């Protein structure tokens, strides 16, 4: 496991509203596979927003922050919806 995996393992078992992890799509897929190997349930892994942020082509730290805040805002707007929005499937 990588060092961020340990933190995510702990966070996923809390009642935190939002748990996100930065990284590319490939990095996120690998991270989720590692969490599964560590016996983290699919339900808990599904809580992880990774890669975090809306896919707006963010490059700078400020753009990444905006993308994450946009994702949080969108999720807050659909808080009653039990299905996690998959913004990467759009467009």
N, CA and C atoms as an extended XYZ file, in Angstrom:
273
Properties=species:S:1:pos:R:3:atomname:S:1:resname:S:1:resid:I:1 pbc="F F F"
N         0.826       -1.200        0.000 N   UNK     1
C         0.000        0.000        0.000 CA  UNK     1
C         0.869        1.262        0.000 C   UNK     1
N         0.316        2.315       -0.534 N   UNK     2
C         0.993        3.603       -0.522 CA  UNK     2
C         0.510        4.390        0.688 C   UNK     2
N         1.242        5.434        1.018 N   UNK     3
C         0.939        6.175        2.243 CA  UNK     3
C        -0.461        6.783        2.210 C   UNK     3
N        -0.922        7.264        1.050 N   UNK     4
C        -2.259        7.846        1.008 CA  UNK     4
C        -3.356        6.790        1.153 C   UNK     4
N        -3.049        5.547        0.819 N   UNK     5
C        -4.028        4.466        0.995 CA  UNK     5
C        -4.430        4.323        2.462 C   UNK     5
N        -3.479        4.454        3.348 N   UNK     6
C        -3.764        4.301        4.777 CA  UNK     6
C        -4.728        5.389        5.253 C   UNK     6
N        -4.478        6.615        4.836 N   UNK     7
C        -5.366        7.715        5.206 CA  UNK     7
C        -6.760        7.542        4.627 C   UNK     7
N        -6.818        7.090        3.382 N   UNK     8
C        -8.115        6.865        2.747 CA  UNK     8
C        -8.871        5.729        3.425 C   UNK     8
N        -8.163        4.684        3.829 N   UNK     9
C        -8.810        3.574        4.540 CA  UNK     9
C        -9.514        4.084        5.790 C   UNK     9
N        -8.851        4.952        6.515 N   UNK    10
C        -9.452        5.511        7.732 CA  UNK    10
C       -10.613        6.429        7.388 C   UNK    10
N       -10.408        7.315        6.420 N   UNK    11
C       -11.444        8.285        6.061 CA  UNK    11
C       -12.715        7.607        5.564 C   UNK    11
N       -12.565        6.552        4.795 N   UNK    12
C       -13.729        5.877        4.217 CA  UNK    12
C       -14.627        5.233        5.267 C   UNK    12
N       -14.110        4.978        6.451 N   UNK    13
C       -14.919        4.368        7.511 CA  UNK    13
C       -15.602        5.411        8.395 C   UNK    13
N       -15.403        6.695        8.084 N   UNK    14
C       -16.038        7.763        8.857 CA  UNK    14
C       -17.331        8.189        8.179 C   UNK    14
N       -18.024        9.127        8.811 N   UNK    15
C       -19.241        9.659        8.202 CA  UNK    15
C       -18.961       10.948        7.433 C   UNK    15
N       -17.729       11.135        6.991 N   UNK    16
C       -17.364       12.327        6.220 CA  UNK    16
C       -18.268       12.456        5.000 C   UNK    16
N       -18.698       13.681        4.721 N   UNK    17
C       -19.588       13.928        3.587 CA  UNK    17
C       -18.886       13.686        2.259 C   UNK    17
N       -17.618       14.030        2.172 N   UNK    18
C       -16.902       13.977        0.890 CA  UNK    18
C       -15.476       13.512        1.132 C   UNK    18
N       -15.056       12.504        0.397 N   UNK    19
C       -13.678       12.016        0.472 CA  UNK    19
C       -13.161       11.967       -0.955 C   UNK    19
N       -12.144       12.755       -1.227 N   UNK    20
C       -11.597       12.819       -2.574 CA  UNK    20
C       -10.107       12.577       -2.570 C   UNK    20
N        -9.613       12.142       -3.717 N   UNK    21
C        -8.174       11.916       -3.879 CA  UNK    21
C        -7.759       12.398       -5.267 C   UNK    21
N        -6.687       13.150       -5.289 N   UNK    22
C        -6.169       13.656       -6.552 CA  UNK    22
C        -5.407       12.566       -7.290 C   UNK    22
N        -5.275       12.752       -8.586 N   UNK    23
C        -4.525       11.814       -9.408 CA  UNK    23
C        -5.219       11.604      -10.738 C   UNK    23
N        -4.518       11.015      -11.647 N   UNK    24
C        -5.091       10.720      -12.961 CA  UNK    24
C        -6.134        9.610      -12.840 C   UNK    24
N        -6.844        9.384      -13.924 N   UNK    25
C        -7.817        8.293      -13.945 CA  UNK    25
C        -7.122        6.962      -13.687 C   UNK    25
N        -5.982        6.748      -14.317 N   UNK    26
C        -5.225        5.500      -14.132 CA  UNK    26
C        -4.760        5.357      -12.678 C   UNK    26
N        -4.228        6.440      -12.108 N   UNK    27
C        -3.800        6.419      -10.707 CA  UNK    27
C        -4.980        6.089       -9.801 C   UNK    27
N        -6.135        6.668      -10.098 N   UNK    28
C        -7.328        6.424       -9.286 CA  UNK    28
C        -7.788        4.978       -9.395 C   UNK    28
N        -7.732        4.422      -10.600 N   UNK    29
C        -8.090        3.009      -10.778 CA  UNK    29
C        -7.146        2.113       -9.983 C   UNK    29
N        -5.852        2.415      -10.049 N   UNK    30
C        -4.866        1.630       -9.296 CA  UNK    30
C        -5.095        1.757       -7.793 C   UNK    30
N        -5.418        2.964       -7.340 N   UNK    31
C        -5.661        3.193       -5.914 CA  UNK    31
C        -6.864        2.374       -5.449 C   UNK    31
N        -7.934        2.396       -6.225 N   UNK    32
C        -9.133        1.634       -5.854 CA  UNK    32
C        -8.845        0.137       -5.841 C   UNK    32
N        -8.024       -0.334       -6.770 N   UNK    33
C        -7.646       -1.757       -6.788 CA  UNK    33
C        -6.840       -2.108       -5.537 C   UNK    33
N        -5.932       -1.208       -5.128 N   UNK    34
C        -5.150       -1.466       -3.907 CA  UNK    34
C        -6.063       -1.506       -2.687 C   UNK    34
N        -7.027       -0.591       -2.609 N   UNK    35
C        -7.953       -0.582       -1.476 CA  UNK    35
C        -8.758       -1.877       -1.430 C   UNK    35
N        -9.160       -2.368       -2.584 N   UNK    36
C        -9.891       -3.637       -2.639 CA  UNK    36
C        -9.011       -4.777       -2.134 C   UNK    36
N        -7.726       -4.771       -2.505 N   UNK    37
C        -6.791       -5.799       -2.030 CA  UNK    37
C        -6.604       -5.729       -0.518 C   UNK    37
N        -6.837       -4.551        0.053 N   UNK    38
C        -6.725       -4.376        1.500 CA  UNK    38
C        -8.051       -4.677        2.209 C   UNK    38
N        -8.955       -5.364        1.502 N   UNK    39
C       -10.252       -5.786        2.040 CA  UNK    39
C       -11.186       -4.631        2.379 C   UNK    39
N       -11.064       -3.529        1.640 N   UNK    40
C       -12.030       -2.443        1.779 CA  UNK    40
C       -13.216       -2.806        0.890 C   UNK    40
N       -14.418       -2.704        1.431 N   UNK    41
C       -15.610       -3.129        0.689 CA  UNK    41
C       -15.875       -2.223       -0.511 C   UNK    41
N       -16.577       -2.779       -1.488 N   UNK    42
C       -16.949       -2.005       -2.673 CA  UNK    42
C       -17.801       -0.797       -2.295 C   UNK    42
N       -18.667       -0.956       -1.294 N   UNK    43
C       -19.505        0.159       -0.856 CA  UNK    43
C       -18.662        1.313       -0.329 C   UNK    43
N       -17.627        0.990        0.443 N   UNK    44
C       -16.759        2.046        0.962 CA  UNK    44
C       -15.930        2.665       -0.156 C   UNK    44
N       -15.406        1.851       -1.044 N   UNK    45
C       -14.605        2.374       -2.156 CA  UNK    45
C       -15.455        3.289       -3.034 C   UNK    45
N       -16.728        2.980       -3.169 N   UNK    46
C       -17.629        3.804       -3.985 CA  UNK    46
C       -17.794        5.207       -3.416 C   UNK    46
N       -17.494        5.388       -2.142 N   UNK    47
C       -17.582        6.718       -1.525 CA  UNK    47
C       -16.443        7.629       -1.962 C   UNK    47
N       -15.393        7.055       -2.493 N   UNK    48
C       -14.198        7.816       -2.861 CA  UNK    48
C       -14.397        8.534       -4.190 C   UNK    48
N       -14.230        9.833       -4.177 N   UNK    49
C       -14.282       10.645       -5.394 CA  UNK    49
C       -12.857       10.750       -5.921 C   UNK    49
N       -12.579        9.988       -6.952 N   UNK    50
C       -11.218        9.978       -7.487 CA  UNK    50
C       -11.263        9.626       -8.967 C   UNK    50
N       -10.667       10.412       -9.799 N   UNK    51
C        -9.975       11.650       -9.465 CA  UNK    51
C       -10.967       12.716       -8.995 C   UNK    51
N       -10.547       13.485       -8.026 N   UNK    52
C       -11.398       14.493       -7.423 CA  UNK    52
C       -11.505       15.706       -8.350 C   UNK    52
N       -12.668       16.339       -8.326 N   UNK    53
C       -12.889       17.553       -9.116 CA  UNK    53
C       -13.577       17.276      -10.436 C   UNK    53
N       -14.295       18.288      -10.924 N   UNK    54
C       -14.930       18.155      -12.234 CA  UNK    54
C       -13.863       18.183      -13.318 C   UNK    54
N       -14.070       17.453      -14.393 N   UNK    55
C       -13.068       17.377      -15.464 CA  UNK    55
C       -13.109       18.607      -16.373 C   UNK    55
N       -12.484       19.686      -15.915 N   UNK    56
C       -12.484       20.933      -16.684 CA  UNK    56
C       -11.110       21.223      -17.282 C   UNK    56
N       -10.233       20.261      -17.253 N   UNK    57
C        -8.896       20.466      -17.810 CA  UNK    57
C        -7.988       21.260      -16.894 C   UNK    57
N        -8.182       21.131      -15.602 N   UNK    58
C        -7.395       21.875      -14.613 CA  UNK    58
C        -5.915       21.563      -14.729 C   UNK    58
N        -5.094       22.619      -14.670 N   UNK    59
C        -3.642       22.452      -14.700 CA  UNK    59
C        -2.973       23.109      -13.494 C   UNK    59
N        -3.429       24.293      -13.131 N   UNK    60
C        -2.799       25.036      -12.040 CA  UNK    60
C        -3.477       24.690      -10.715 C   UNK    60
N        -2.801       24.967       -9.594 N   UNK    61
C        -3.434       24.718       -8.295 CA  UNK    61
C        -4.776       25.441       -8.147 C   UNK    61
N        -4.865       26.666       -8.640 N   UNK    62
C        -6.119       27.414       -8.534 CA  UNK    62
C        -7.225       26.739       -9.339 C   UNK    62
N        -6.904       26.271      -10.538 N   UNK    63
C        -7.900       25.589      -11.366 CA  UNK    63
C        -8.340       24.271      -10.734 C   UNK    63
N        -7.402       23.559      -10.140 N   UNK    64
C        -7.734       22.303       -9.459 CA  UNK    64
C        -8.679       22.582       -8.293 C   UNK    64
N        -8.395       23.638       -7.532 N   UNK    65
C        -9.258       24.008       -6.409 CA  UNK    65
C       -10.662       24.350       -6.900 C   UNK    65
N       -10.754       25.084       -8.001 N   UNK    66
C       -12.065       25.437       -8.562 CA  UNK    66
C       -12.811       24.179       -8.994 C   UNK    66
N       -12.110       23.243       -9.630 N   UNK    67
C       -12.746       22.001      -10.080 CA  UNK    67
C       -13.294       21.205       -8.899 C   UNK    67
N       -12.542       21.168       -7.802 N   UNK    68
C       -12.994       20.443       -6.608 CA  UNK    68
C       -14.195       21.142       -5.984 C   UNK    68
N       -14.126       22.467       -5.868 N   UNK    69
C       -15.262       23.209       -5.311 CA  UNK    69
C       -16.497       23.074       -6.194 C   UNK    69
N       -16.301       23.040       -7.502 N   UNK    70
C       -17.430       22.848       -8.417 CA  UNK    70
C       -18.069       21.478       -8.191 C   UNK    70
N       -17.251       20.459       -7.982 N   UNK    71
C       -17.789       19.125       -7.722 CA  UNK    71
C       -18.562       19.107       -6.403 C   UNK    71
N       -18.005       19.722       -5.379 N   UNK    72
C       -18.703       19.790       -4.092 CA  UNK    72
C       -20.035       20.517       -4.229 C   UNK    72
N       -20.041       21.616       -4.981 N   UNK    73
C       -21.267       22.382       -5.185 CA  UNK    73
C       -22.305       21.549       -5.927 C   UNK    73
N       -21.881       20.854       -6.967 N   UNK    74
C       -22.800       20.012       -7.736 CA  UNK    74
C       -23.374       18.896       -6.867 C   UNK    74
N       -22.543       18.273       -6.061 N   UNK    75
C       -23.017       17.193       -5.188 CA  UNK    75
C       -23.963       17.718       -4.121 C   UNK    75
N       -23.671       18.907       -3.601 N   UNK    76
C       -24.554       19.502       -2.601 CA  UNK    76
C       -25.923       19.774       -3.212 C   UNK    76
N       -25.944       20.182       -4.472 N   UNK    77
C       -27.201       20.487       -5.157 CA  UNK    77
C       -28.043       19.239       -5.379 C   UNK    77
N       -27.404       18.069       -5.397 N   UNK    78
C       -28.119       16.806       -5.600 CA  UNK    78
C       -28.013       15.928       -4.361 C   UNK    78
N       -27.955       16.560       -3.172 N   UNK    79
C       -27.714       15.831       -1.923 CA  UNK    79
C       -28.756       14.754       -1.655 C   UNK    79
N       -29.987       14.929       -2.108 N   UNK    80
C       -31.020       13.927       -1.882 CA  UNK    80
C       -30.889       12.727       -2.802 C   UNK    80
N       -30.062       12.844       -3.799 N   UNK    81
C       -29.866       11.770       -4.768 CA  UNK    81
C       -28.881       10.767       -4.192 C   UNK    81
N       -29.259        9.508       -4.160 N   UNK    82
C       -28.387        8.496       -3.562 CA  UNK    82
C       -27.345        7.971       -4.537 C   UNK    82
N       -27.469        8.321       -5.799 N   UNK    83
C       -26.506        7.867       -6.800 CA  UNK    83
C       -25.420        8.923       -6.947 C   UNK    83
N       -24.176        8.509       -6.867 N   UNK    84
C       -23.063        9.443       -7.035 CA  UNK    84
C       -22.985        9.839       -8.503 C   UNK    84
N       -23.000       11.124       -8.754 N   UNK    85
C       -22.909       11.608      -10.128 CA  UNK    85
C       -21.550       11.256      -10.715 C   UNK    85
N       -21.553       10.802      -11.954 N   UNK    86
C       -20.306       10.485      -12.649 CA  UNK    86
C       -20.071       11.565      -13.690 C   UNK    86
N       -19.428       12.643      -13.267 N   UNK    87
C       -19.218       13.786      -14.138 CA  UNK    87
C       -18.267       13.471      -15.282 C   UNK    87
N       -17.412       12.478      -15.129 N   UNK    88
C       -16.467       12.156      -16.183 CA  UNK    88
C       -17.140       11.480      -17.371 C   UNK    88
N       -18.325       10.962      -17.179 N   UNK    89
C       -19.043       10.304      -18.268 CA  UNK    89
C       -19.717       11.323      -19.186 C   UNK    89
N       -19.805       12.571      -18.738 N   UNK    90
C       -20.464       13.620      -19.513 CA  UNK    90
C       -19.504       14.158      -20.559 C   UNK    90
N       -20.016       14.362      -21.776 N   UNK    91
C       -19.242       15.009      -22.842 CA  UNK    91
C       -18.129       14.191      -23.252 C   UNK    91
